[in-house]
Coordinates of C-alpha atoms in Angstrom, one line a residue:
M10 CA 0.0 0.0 0.0
F11 CA 2.8 2.4 0.8
S12 CA 4.5 1.6 -2.5
L13 CA 1.3 2.4 -4.3
F14 CA 1.1 5.7 -2.4
I15 CA 4.6 6.7 -3.5
L16 CA 3.9 5.8 -7.1
L17 CA 0.7 7.8 -7.1
V18 CA 2.5 10.8 -5.6
E19 CA 4.9 10.6 -8.6
R20 CA 1.9 10.7 -11.0
L21 CA 0.5 13.5 -9.0
G22 CA 3.7 15.5 -9.5
I23 CA 3.2 15.3 -13.3
I24 CA -0.3 16.7 -13.0
I25 CA 0.8 19.5 -10.6
L26 CA 3.7 20.5 -12.8
L27 CA 1.3 20.8 -15.8
A28 CA -1.1 22.8 -13.6
Y29 CA 1.7 25.2 -12.6
I30 CA 2.8 25.7 -16.2
L31 CA -0.8 26.2 -17.3
M32 CA -1.5 28.9 -14.6
N33 CA 1.5 30.9 -15.7
I34 CA 0.3 31.2 -19.3
P35 CA -1.2 34.6 -19.8
Y36 CA -3.9 33.3 -22.2
F37 CA -5.1 30.8 -19.6
K38 CA -5.1 33.5 -16.9
R39 CA -7.5 35.5 -19.1
I40 CA -9.7 32.4 -19.5
M41 CA -9.9 31.9 -15.7
A42 CA -11.0 35.5 -15.2
N43 CA -14.1 34.8 -17.3
R44 CA -15.2 31.3 -16.1
S45 CA -18.9 31.9 -16.6
S46 CA -18.9 32.4 -20.4
W47 CA -19.7 29.3 -22.6
S48 CA -16.7 29.8 -24.8
T49 CA -14.5 29.6 -21.6
K50 CA -16.4 26.4 -20.4
V51 CA -15.6 24.7 -23.8
K52 CA -11.9 25.6 -23.5
L53 CA -11.9 24.3 -19.9
V54 CA -13.4 21.0 -21.1
V55 CA -10.6 20.6 -23.6
V56 CA -7.9 21.5 -21.1
F57 CA -9.1 19.3 -18.3
G58 CA -10.1 16.5 -20.7
I59 CA -6.4 16.3 -21.7
F60 CA -5.4 16.3 -18.0
A61 CA -7.8 13.4 -17.3
M62 CA -6.5 11.4 -20.3
C63 CA -2.9 11.9 -19.0
S64 CA -4.0 10.7 -15.6
N65 CA -5.4 7.5 -17.2
I66 CA -2.4 6.6 -19.3
T67 CA 0.1 7.3 -16.5
G68 CA -1.7 5.0 -14.0
I69 CA -0.3 2.0 -12.1
E70 CA -1.4 -1.5 -13.2
I71 CA -2.8 -3.7 -10.4
R72 CA -3.6 -7.4 -10.7
H73 CA -4.7 -9.6 -7.8
N74 CA -4.0 -6.8 -5.4
H75 CA -0.4 -6.5 -6.5
I76 CA 1.4 -3.8 -8.4
I77 CA 2.4 -5.1 -11.7
S78 CA 4.0 -2.2 -13.5
S79 CA 4.0 1.6 -13.7
Q80 CA 4.4 3.0 -17.1
I81 CA 2.3 4.7 -19.8
F82 CA -0.7 2.4 -20.6
L83 CA -2.7 2.4 -23.8
H84 CA -4.1 -1.0 -23.0
I85 CA -4.2 -3.5 -20.1
E86 CA -5.4 -7.1 -19.7
R87 CA -9.1 -7.9 -18.8
D88 CA -8.3 -9.0 -15.3
A89 CA -6.2 -5.9 -14.4
S90 CA -7.1 -2.6 -12.8
L91 CA -5.5 0.9 -12.8
A92 CA -4.8 3.2 -9.9
N93 CA -4.5 6.8 -11.1
T94 CA -5.2 10.5 -10.5
R95 CA -8.2 10.6 -12.8
V96 CA -10.6 11.8 -10.0
L97 CA -8.3 14.8 -9.3
S98 CA -8.7 16.1 -12.9
I99 CA -12.4 15.6 -12.9
S100 CA -12.8 17.2 -9.5
V101 CA -10.9 20.3 -10.2
A102 CA -12.6 20.7 -13.6
G103 CA -16.0 20.7 -11.9
L104 CA -15.0 22.9 -9.1
I105 CA -13.6 25.5 -11.5
G106 CA -16.1 25.3 -14.4
G107 CA -19.3 24.1 -12.9
P108 CA -21.6 21.2 -14.0
F109 CA -21.1 21.5 -17.7
V110 CA -17.3 21.3 -17.5
G111 CA -17.4 18.6 -14.7
I112 CA -19.8 16.2 -16.6
F113 CA -18.1 16.5 -20.0
V114 CA -14.6 16.1 -18.5
G115 CA -15.9 13.1 -16.5
L116 CA -17.3 11.5 -19.7
I117 CA -14.0 12.1 -21.6
S118 CA -12.1 10.6 -18.7
G119 CA -14.5 7.6 -18.4
I120 CA -14.4 6.9 -22.2
S121 CA -10.6 7.1 -22.4
R122 CA -10.4 4.7 -19.3
F123 CA -12.9 2.4 -21.0
M124 CA -10.7 2.2 -24.2
I125 CA -7.7 1.2 -22.1
G126 CA -9.5 -1.9 -20.9
G127 CA -9.3 -3.9 -17.8
K128 CA -11.7 -5.3 -15.2
D129 CA -15.3 -3.9 -15.2
V130 CA -14.3 -0.9 -17.3
Y131 CA -17.9 0.3 -17.8
T132 CA -17.9 1.2 -14.0
Y133 CA -15.5 4.0 -14.7
I134 CA -17.8 5.7 -17.2
I135 CA -20.5 5.8 -14.5
S136 CA -18.3 6.8 -11.7
S137 CA -16.6 9.6 -13.7
G138 CA -19.9 11.0 -14.8
V139 CA -21.2 11.0 -11.2
I140 CA -18.0 12.6 -9.9
G141 CA -18.1 15.3 -12.6
L142 CA -21.8 16.1 -11.7
L143 CA -21.1 16.3 -7.9
S144 CA -17.9 18.5 -8.3
G145 CA -19.7 20.6 -10.9
F146 CA -22.6 21.3 -8.5
Y147 CA -20.2 22.5 -5.9
G148 CA -18.4 24.5 -8.5
Y149 CA -21.7 26.1 -9.6
L150 CA -22.3 27.3 -6.0
S151 CA -18.8 28.9 -6.0
L152 CA -19.4 30.5 -9.5
R153 CA -22.6 32.1 -8.2
K154 CA -20.5 33.8 -5.5
S155 CA -17.7 34.6 -8.0
S156 CA -15.2 32.7 -5.9
Y157 CA -13.2 29.5 -5.7
P158 CA -13.4 26.7 -3.2
T159 CA -10.9 27.0 -0.4
I160 CA -7.9 24.6 0.1
K161 CA -9.6 23.0 3.1
Q162 CA -12.8 22.5 1.0
G163 CA -10.7 21.0 -1.8
I164 CA -9.3 18.3 0.6
I165 CA -12.7 17.3 1.8
I166 CA -14.2 17.3 -1.7
G167 CA -11.2 15.2 -2.9
I168 CA -11.8 12.6 -0.2
V169 CA -15.6 12.5 -0.7
L170 CA -15.3 12.1 -4.5
E171 CA -12.7 9.4 -4.3
A172 CA -15.0 7.6 -1.8
V173 CA -17.8 7.9 -4.4
Q174 CA -15.6 6.1 -7.0
M175 CA -14.8 3.3 -4.5
I176 CA -18.5 2.9 -3.9
C177 CA -19.2 2.7 -7.6
I178 CA -16.5 0.1 -8.1
I179 CA -18.1 -2.1 -5.5
L180 CA -21.7 -1.5 -6.6
F181 CA -21.2 -2.2 -10.3
A182 CA -18.5 -4.9 -10.1
S183 CA -19.2 -8.3 -11.7
N184 CA -17.5 -9.9 -8.7
T185 CA -18.2 -8.0 -5.5
A186 CA -15.7 -9.9 -3.3
N187 CA -12.8 -9.2 -5.7
A188 CA -14.0 -5.5 -5.9
I189 CA -14.0 -5.2 -2.1
E190 CA -10.4 -6.6 -2.0
L191 CA -9.3 -4.1 -4.7
V192 CA -10.9 -1.2 -2.8
K193 CA -9.1 -2.2 0.4
F194 CA -5.8 -2.1 -1.5
I195 CA -6.2 1.2 -3.4
A196 CA -8.7 3.3 -1.4
L197 CA -6.5 4.9 1.2
P198 CA -3.6 5.8 -1.1
M199 CA -5.9 7.1 -3.8
M200 CA -8.0 9.1 -1.3
L201 CA -4.9 10.7 0.2
V202 CA -3.2 11.5 -3.2
N203 CA -6.3 12.8 -5.0
S204 CA -7.4 14.9 -2.0
L205 CA -3.9 16.3 -1.6
G206 CA -3.7 16.9 -5.4
T207 CA -7.0 18.7 -5.4
A208 CA -5.8 21.0 -2.6
I209 CA -2.4 21.7 -4.3
F210 CA -4.1 22.4 -7.7
L211 CA -6.6 24.8 -6.0
S212 CA -3.7 26.4 -4.1
I213 CA -1.8 27.1 -7.4
I214 CA -4.9 28.7 -8.9
L215 CA -5.7 30.7 -5.8
S216 CA -2.1 31.9 -5.3
T217 CA -1.8 32.9 -9.0
I218 CA -5.1 34.9 -8.8
E219 CA -4.0 36.5 -5.5
L220 CA -0.7 37.4 -7.0
E221 CA -2.5 38.9 -10.1
E222 CA -4.8 40.9 -7.8
R223 CA -1.8 42.1 -5.7
M224 CA 0.1 43.2 -8.8
K225 CA -3.0 45.1 -10.1
A226 CA -3.3 46.8 -6.7
I227 CA 0.3 47.8 -6.8
Q228 CA 0.0 49.0 -10.4
T229 CA -3.1 51.0 -9.5
Q230 CA -1.4 52.6 -6.6
D231 CA 1.7 53.5 -8.7
V232 CA -0.6 54.9 -11.4
L233 CA -2.6 56.9 -8.8
N234 CA 0.6 58.3 -7.2
L235 CA 2.1 59.2 -10.6
T236 CA -1.2 60.7 -11.7
N237 CA -1.4 62.8 -8.5
E238 CA 2.2 64.1 -9.1
T239 CA 1.8 64.8 -12.8
L240 CA -1.7 66.2 -12.7
P241 CA -0.8 69.9 -12.8
Y242 CA 1.6 69.6 -15.7
F243 CA -0.4 68.2 -18.7
R244 CA -3.3 70.5 -17.9
S245 CA -1.3 73.2 -19.6
G246 CA -1.0 71.0 -22.8
L247 CA 1.5 68.7 -24.3
T248 CA 4.5 71.2 -24.3
E249 CA 8.2 70.8 -24.0
K250 CA 8.1 72.1 -20.5
S251 CA 5.3 69.9 -19.2
A252 CA 6.8 66.8 -20.9
Q253 CA 10.2 67.4 -19.3
Q254 CA 8.7 67.7 -15.8
V255 CA 6.5 64.6 -16.3
A256 CA 9.3 62.5 -17.7
Q257 CA 11.5 63.4 -14.8
I258 CA 8.8 62.4 -12.3
I259 CA 8.3 59.0 -14.0
K260 CA 12.1 58.4 -14.2
D261 CA 12.4 59.1 -10.5
T262 CA 9.5 56.9 -9.5
M263 CA 9.8 53.9 -11.8
K264 CA 12.5 51.4 -12.4
V265 CA 13.2 52.4 -16.0
S266 CA 16.5 53.4 -17.7
A267 CA 14.9 56.3 -19.6
V268 CA 11.6 58.0 -20.2
S269 CA 10.8 59.9 -23.4
I270 CA 7.7 61.9 -24.4
T271 CA 7.1 63.2 -28.0
N272 CA 4.5 64.9 -30.1
K273 CA 3.8 63.6 -33.6
T274 CA 7.1 64.9 -35.0
D275 CA 9.5 66.0 -32.3
I276 CA 11.1 64.8 -29.1
L277 CA 9.7 67.0 -26.3
A278 CA 11.6 65.4 -23.4
H279 CA 14.1 62.5 -22.8
V280 CA 15.3 61.8 -19.3
G281 CA 17.9 59.0 -18.6
A282 CA 20.1 56.8 -20.7
G283 CA 20.6 57.9 -24.3
S284 CA 20.0 61.6 -23.5
D285 CA 23.1 62.6 -25.4
H286 CA 21.4 61.9 -28.7
H287 CA 17.7 61.6 -27.9
T288 CA 17.5 65.3 -27.2
P289 CA 14.4 67.7 -27.0
K290 CA 13.6 69.8 -30.0
K291 CA 15.0 67.2 -32.4
K292 CA 13.0 65.1 -34.8
I293 CA 11.9 61.6 -33.7
I294 CA 14.7 59.3 -34.7
T295 CA 13.4 55.8 -33.7
D296 CA 11.4 53.7 -36.2
L297 CA 9.4 52.2 -33.3
S298 CA 8.0 55.6 -32.3
K299 CA 7.1 56.5 -35.9
D300 CA 5.3 53.1 -36.2
V301 CA 3.3 53.8 -33.0
I302 CA 2.3 57.3 -34.2
K303 CA 1.2 55.8 -37.6
T304 CA -0.8 52.8 -36.2
G305 CA -2.0 54.2 -32.9
K306 CA -1.1 50.9 -31.2
M307 CA 1.2 50.1 -28.3
K308 CA 4.5 48.5 -29.4
H309 CA 7.3 46.6 -27.6
A310 CA 10.9 46.3 -28.7
H311 CA 13.1 43.6 -27.4
S312 CA 16.4 44.6 -29.1
R313 CA 18.2 47.7 -30.3
Q314 CA 17.4 46.8 -33.9
E315 CA 13.6 46.8 -33.1
I316 CA 13.9 50.2 -31.4
G317 CA 15.4 51.5 -34.7
C318 CA 17.7 54.2 -33.3
S319 CA 20.4 55.1 -35.9
H320 CA 22.9 56.3 -33.3
P321 CA 25.8 53.7 -33.2
G322 CA 26.4 54.1 -29.4
C323 CA 22.7 54.0 -28.3
P324 CA 22.5 52.0 -25.0
L325 CA 18.8 51.3 -25.2
E326 CA 18.0 47.6 -25.5
R327 CA 14.3 47.3 -24.6
A328 CA 11.3 49.7 -25.1
I329 CA 7.6 50.1 -24.5
V330 CA 6.0 52.8 -26.6
V331 CA 2.4 53.9 -26.0
P332 CA 0.4 56.4 -28.0
L333 CA -1.0 59.6 -26.4
E334 CA -4.4 60.3 -27.9
S335 CA -6.9 63.1 -27.9
K336 CA -10.3 62.3 -29.3
D337 CA -9.1 59.2 -31.2
E338 CA -6.2 61.2 -32.8
V339 CA -2.6 60.3 -31.9
I340 CA -0.9 63.4 -30.7
G341 CA 2.3 61.9 -29.4
T342 CA 4.0 59.0 -27.5
L343 CA 5.0 58.0 -24.0
K344 CA 8.2 55.8 -24.1
F345 CA 9.8 53.6 -21.4
Y346 CA 13.4 52.5 -22.2
F347 CA 15.5 49.8 -20.6
T348 CA 19.3 49.2 -21.0
E349 CA 19.4 45.7 -19.6
Q350 CA 18.7 42.7 -21.8
R351 CA 15.6 41.1 -20.1
D352 CA 12.0 40.4 -20.9
L353 CA 9.5 43.2 -20.4
T354 CA 7.1 42.3 -17.6
I355 CA 3.3 42.4 -17.9
A356 CA 3.3 44.9 -15.0
E357 CA 5.5 47.3 -16.9
R358 CA 3.4 47.0 -20.0
N359 CA 0.1 47.5 -18.1
L360 CA 1.6 50.5 -16.2
A361 CA 2.8 52.2 -19.4
E362 CA -0.6 51.7 -21.0
G363 CA -2.5 52.9 -17.9
L364 CA -0.3 56.0 -17.6
A365 CA -0.8 56.8 -21.3
K366 CA -4.5 56.7 -21.0
I367 CA -4.5 58.9 -18.0
F368 CA -2.1 61.4 -19.6
S369 CA -4.3 61.5 -22.7
S370 CA -7.3 62.4 -20.5
Q371 CA -5.3 65.1 -18.7
I372 CA -4.2 66.6 -22.0
E373 CA -7.7 66.6 -23.3
L374 CA -9.0 68.2 -20.1
G375 CA -6.1 70.7 -20.4
R376 CA -7.3 71.6 -23.9
V377 CA -10.8 72.3 -22.6
D378 CA -9.2 74.5 -19.9
I379 CA -7.1 76.3 -22.4
Q380 CA -10.0 76.9 -24.7
S381 CA -12.1 78.2 -21.8
K382 CA -9.4 80.6 -20.8
L383 CA -8.8 81.7 -24.4
L384 CA -12.5 82.3 -25.0
K385 CA -12.6 84.3 -21.7
D386 CA -9.5 86.2 -22.9
A387 CA -11.2 86.9 -26.2
E388 CA -14.3 88.1 -24.4
I389 CA -12.2 90.5 -22.3
K390 CA -10.4 91.8 -25.3
S391 CA -13.8 92.3 -27.0
L392 CA -15.1 94.2 -24.1
H393 CA -11.9 96.3 -24.0
A394 CA -12.4 97.1 -27.6
Q395 CA -15.9 98.4 -26.8
V396 CA -14.7 100.9 -24.3
N397 CA -11.2 101.6 -25.8
P398 CA -11.1 105.3 -25.6
H399 CA -8.8 105.7 -28.6
F400 CA -10.9 103.6 -30.9
F401 CA -14.2 104.9 -29.6
F402 CA -13.2 108.6 -29.7
N403 CA -11.5 108.4 -33.1
A404 CA -14.7 106.8 -34.5
I405 CA -16.9 109.4 -32.8
N406 CA -14.7 112.3 -33.9
T407 CA -14.7 111.0 -37.5
I408 CA -18.5 110.7 -37.5
S409 CA -18.9 114.2 -35.9
A410 CA -16.7 115.8 -38.6
L411 CA -18.8 114.2 -41.3
I412 CA -22.3 115.1 -39.9
R413 CA -22.2 118.6 -41.4
V414 CA -20.5 117.8 -44.7
D415 CA -21.9 114.3 -45.4
A416 CA -24.8 113.3 -43.2
M417 CA -25.5 110.1 -45.1
K418 CA -21.8 109.0 -44.7
A419 CA -21.9 109.9 -41.0
R420 CA -25.1 107.8 -40.7
E421 CA -23.4 104.9 -42.5
L422 CA -20.4 105.1 -40.1
L423 CA -22.6 105.2 -37.1
L424 CA -24.4 102.0 -38.2
S425 CA -21.0 100.4 -38.9
L426 CA -19.8 101.3 -35.4
S427 CA -23.0 99.8 -33.9
H428 CA -22.6 96.7 -36.0
F429 CA -19.0 96.3 -35.0
F430 CA -19.7 96.5 -31.3
R431 CA -22.7 94.2 -31.6
S432 CA -20.6 91.7 -33.5
N433 CA -17.9 91.8 -30.8
L434 CA -20.5 91.0 -28.1
Q435 CA -21.9 88.1 -30.1
G436 CA -18.4 86.8 -31.0
A437 CA -17.4 86.8 -27.4
R438 CA -20.3 84.5 -26.5
S439 CA -19.7 81.9 -29.2
N440 CA -17.1 79.3 -30.1
T441 CA -17.8 79.9 -33.8
I442 CA -19.7 82.2 -36.1
T443 CA -20.4 81.9 -39.8
V444 CA -18.0 83.2 -42.4
D445 CA -20.7 85.7 -43.6
S446 CA -20.9 87.2 -40.1
E447 CA -17.2 87.4 -39.8
I448 CA -16.9 89.2 -43.1
Q449 CA -19.6 91.7 -42.2
Q450 CA -17.8 92.5 -39.0
V451 CA -14.5 93.0 -40.9
K452 CA -16.3 95.4 -43.3
A453 CA -17.8 97.4 -40.5
Y454 CA -14.3 97.8 -39.0
L455 CA -12.9 98.8 -42.4
N456 CA -15.6 101.4 -42.9
L457 CA -14.5 103.1 -39.7
E458 CA -10.8 102.9 -40.4
Q459 CA -11.1 104.0 -44.1
A460 CA -13.1 107.0 -43.0
R461 CA -10.2 108.1 -40.8
F462 CA -7.6 107.3 -43.4
P463 CA -9.2 107.6 -46.9
E464 CA -7.3 105.9 -49.7
R465 CA -4.6 104.8 -47.2
F466 CA -5.3 101.1 -47.9
N467 CA -7.5 98.9 -50.1
V468 CA -9.0 95.6 -48.9
S469 CA -10.5 93.2 -51.4
F470 CA -12.4 90.1 -50.8
S471 CA -12.5 86.8 -52.7
I472 CA -15.1 84.7 -50.9
D473 CA -16.5 81.4 -52.3
P474 CA -20.3 81.8 -51.9
T475 CA -20.5 78.2 -50.7
C476 CA -18.4 79.1 -47.8
L477 CA -20.6 81.8 -46.3
D478 CA -22.5 79.4 -44.0
E479 CA -19.4 77.5 -42.8
K480 CA -18.2 78.1 -39.2
V481 CA -15.0 79.8 -38.1
P482 CA -13.7 81.1 -34.8
P483 CA -14.9 84.7 -34.1
F484 CA -12.4 87.5 -34.8
L485 CA -10.3 85.2 -37.0
I486 CA -10.3 87.3 -40.2
Q487 CA -10.7 90.6 -38.4
I488 CA -7.5 90.0 -36.3
L489 CA -5.5 89.2 -39.5
V490 CA -6.8 92.2 -41.4
E491 CA -6.3 94.5 -38.5
N492 CA -2.7 93.2 -38.1
A493 CA -2.0 93.9 -41.7
I494 CA -3.4 97.4 -41.6
K495 CA -1.5 98.4 -38.4
H496 CA 1.9 96.7 -39.0
A497 CA 2.4 95.7 -42.7
F498 CA 2.8 99.1 -44.4
Q499 CA 4.8 101.1 -41.8
H500 CA 4.5 104.8 -42.9
R501 CA 3.6 104.2 -46.5
K502 CA 0.4 106.1 -47.3
T503 CA -0.5 104.7 -50.8
D504 CA -0.6 101.5 -52.8
N505 CA -1.3 99.4 -49.6
D506 CA -3.3 96.3 -50.6
V507 CA -4.8 93.5 -48.5
L508 CA -6.5 90.4 -50.0
V509 CA -8.9 88.3 -48.0
L510 CA -9.6 84.9 -49.5
V511 CA -11.9 82.1 -48.3
E512 CA -12.4 78.9 -50.3
K513 CA -13.0 75.2 -49.9
N514 CA -10.2 72.7 -50.4
N515 CA -11.4 69.1 -50.2
E516 CA -12.9 68.9 -46.7
M517 CA -11.1 72.0 -45.4
L518 CA -11.9 75.7 -45.3
H519 CA -8.9 77.6 -46.6
I520 CA -8.5 81.1 -45.3
K521 CA -5.8 83.6 -46.1
V522 CA -5.0 87.2 -45.6
Q523 CA -2.2 88.6 -47.8
D524 CA -0.7 92.1 -47.9
N525 CA 1.9 93.8 -50.1
G526 CA 3.7 95.4 -47.2
F527 CA 7.4 95.3 -46.1
G528 CA 7.3 91.9 -44.4
I529 CA 7.9 90.9 -40.8
D530 CA 11.1 91.9 -39.0
Q531 CA 13.5 88.9 -38.9
A532 CA 13.9 89.3 -35.1
K533 CA 10.1 88.7 -34.6
I534 CA 9.5 85.8 -37.0
E535 CA 10.2 83.0 -34.5
A536 CA 7.8 84.5 -32.0
I537 CA 4.9 85.2 -34.3
G538 CA 1.8 83.2 -33.2
K539 CA 3.8 81.5 -30.4
T540 CA 4.4 84.2 -27.8
P541 CA 3.4 87.9 -27.4
V542 CA 5.4 90.2 -29.6
D543 CA 6.4 93.7 -28.5
S544 CA 4.1 96.2 -30.1
T545 CA 3.7 100.0 -29.9
S546 CA 0.0 99.8 -30.9
G547 CA -1.4 97.0 -28.8
T548 CA -0.6 94.1 -26.4
G549 CA 1.2 92.1 -29.1
S550 CA -0.7 88.9 -28.1
A551 CA -3.5 88.9 -30.7
L552 CA -1.8 86.5 -33.2
E553 CA -0.6 84.2 -30.3
N554 CA -4.2 84.1 -28.9
L555 CA -5.6 83.4 -32.3
N556 CA -3.1 80.6 -33.1
R557 CA -3.7 78.9 -29.7
R558 CA -7.5 79.1 -30.2
L559 CA -7.2 77.5 -33.6
I560 CA -5.0 74.6 -32.3
S561 CA -7.2 74.1 -29.3
L562 CA -10.4 74.0 -31.3
F563 CA -9.3 72.0 -34.4
G564 CA -5.9 70.5 -33.6
T565 CA -2.4 71.2 -34.9
S566 CA -3.4 70.8 -38.5
S567 CA -5.3 74.1 -38.3
A568 CA -2.5 76.1 -36.8
L569 CA -1.8 79.6 -38.2
H570 CA 1.0 79.7 -40.8
F571 CA 2.6 82.6 -42.6
N572 CA 5.1 83.4 -45.4
T573 CA 6.9 86.7 -45.4
G574 CA 9.3 88.6 -47.5
N575 CA 10.1 92.1 -48.9
N576 CA 7.0 92.0 -51.0
G577 CA 4.6 91.3 -48.2
T578 CA 3.2 88.7 -45.8
L579 CA 0.7 85.9 -46.2
F580 CA -1.2 84.5 -43.2
Y581 CA -3.2 81.4 -43.8
C582 CA -4.9 78.4 -42.0
D583 CA -7.1 75.4 -42.9
I584 CA -10.2 74.6 -40.8
P585 CA -12.0 71.3 -41.1
I586 CA -15.5 71.5 -42.5
R587 CA -18.0 69.7 -40.3
K588 CA -21.2 68.2 -41.6
D589 CA -22.7 68.5 -38.2
E590 CA -22.8 71.7 -36.1
T591 CA -19.3 72.9 -35.5
D592 CA -20.1 74.3 -32.1
E593 CA -21.5 70.9 -31.0
Y594 CA -18.3 69.3 -32.4
I595 CA -16.1 71.7 -30.4
N596 CA -18.0 71.3 -27.2
H597 CA -17.4 67.6 -27.3
R598 CA -13.6 67.9 -27.9

């Protein structure tokens, strides 16, 4: 009996080894997390059916209550029996998957045992089905609670189900006396081994799940801590400054060799190994990052060649690159680099993916904040324009001077002044207005300016009629025209021309304002549209505000561009044409 026990423990070791390997396969872990679905139940039947067949063929042949041999059996003599760990496989299958899995694994086990042959083999089909049903019923109770049986319960269930098999052997035997003798010989070792095996199998499952939950908790805590530390930075947008600060925090917190953050074209920050050639303000140099930006999917690199850095001395050996997104559009990447040659862990991959999602949300919230501030700023500027003493008094003085000599012209200017102020109020309250409304506001402004400086400048309009109902940000064209009139011509008093063009180009609204002035001072070119520019006739922030509003509303593809030279300056931008209401589109950005 003791020899049988030792041999069964050896067979148990094979099953436990397979169980351990199985529970460390990520695919099987995902299956175990969704035990209630029918597709998972079918997969569990296949897996545990294989376990049960392995238990049958690795059994121990017994004849006349003596151990004959222990090898792999595909067939035994009619007067022989097998002691094996079949009940273990059926029990665990039912406990994990419920009645469906337990019964079908029991039938697979019983049929495979029947095909091997031996004494009273039909008994094992019956006993296997009963064991599968009983273990499945207990598994069903656990599934309803979304839990697993405990190790203690596994031991008790293993003993009870093995006892059920012994009872079936006696009840359905052709020779009851021989069956009782067989049970006396095999019952105790098989009860001990199968109950022990059930407990060990369950402990492997429970410890693996507990480890997974613990890792998730640690990852969640790490993400929350990093989120708390980085929250203030990305609210100002994905900039070089914010990226540098966030990258440094991640590098200090996580066990990574380097952290890099990019937009779609340039490296914004790189902290750690490789910073001698992965430097901010440079174009992205790794093929891996370009691929992530193109596909919008997370990528892993397991060698320097996969990273695709062209620098010969680059120390980076492993990488995780995750896209940063805003409204389903890739706007950059978050990259974790490692210098040691090792496998990337699931925890590192999940952490990188989780951080990227949170950073994307922060950037999107930041855009909303920026847009709110910019609109508020635009409203303030509009209100300032209403009470600007220079603008107001100049317009009133011009109208007063014309009242006696040209009353109709004075009336026209008074209406233009009223229209201009009213348009400013409406523009300050809306995200967008129609092209037609914007053009009318520009014309009202020009009427007042041309009355003060007759024949000083000429503004012509080329507006595609199909564009009049399309939406643009308020003050877009007015700011560009006003900028040209105030700054393009210096002190030249004649031959000053400005062209305003609005047309459709595929799915984009193309807007340009061109003058024939003296061009932009070289010292100011780099700052135009990016930072406030020193100005003697204003705050110098109008173009910067406009450019930031365009990017915040429509993305970087709608940023303000310009070409300048001795023959004048051209400002232009492209705004997406939306089939739905643009205001509604913007409010959901």
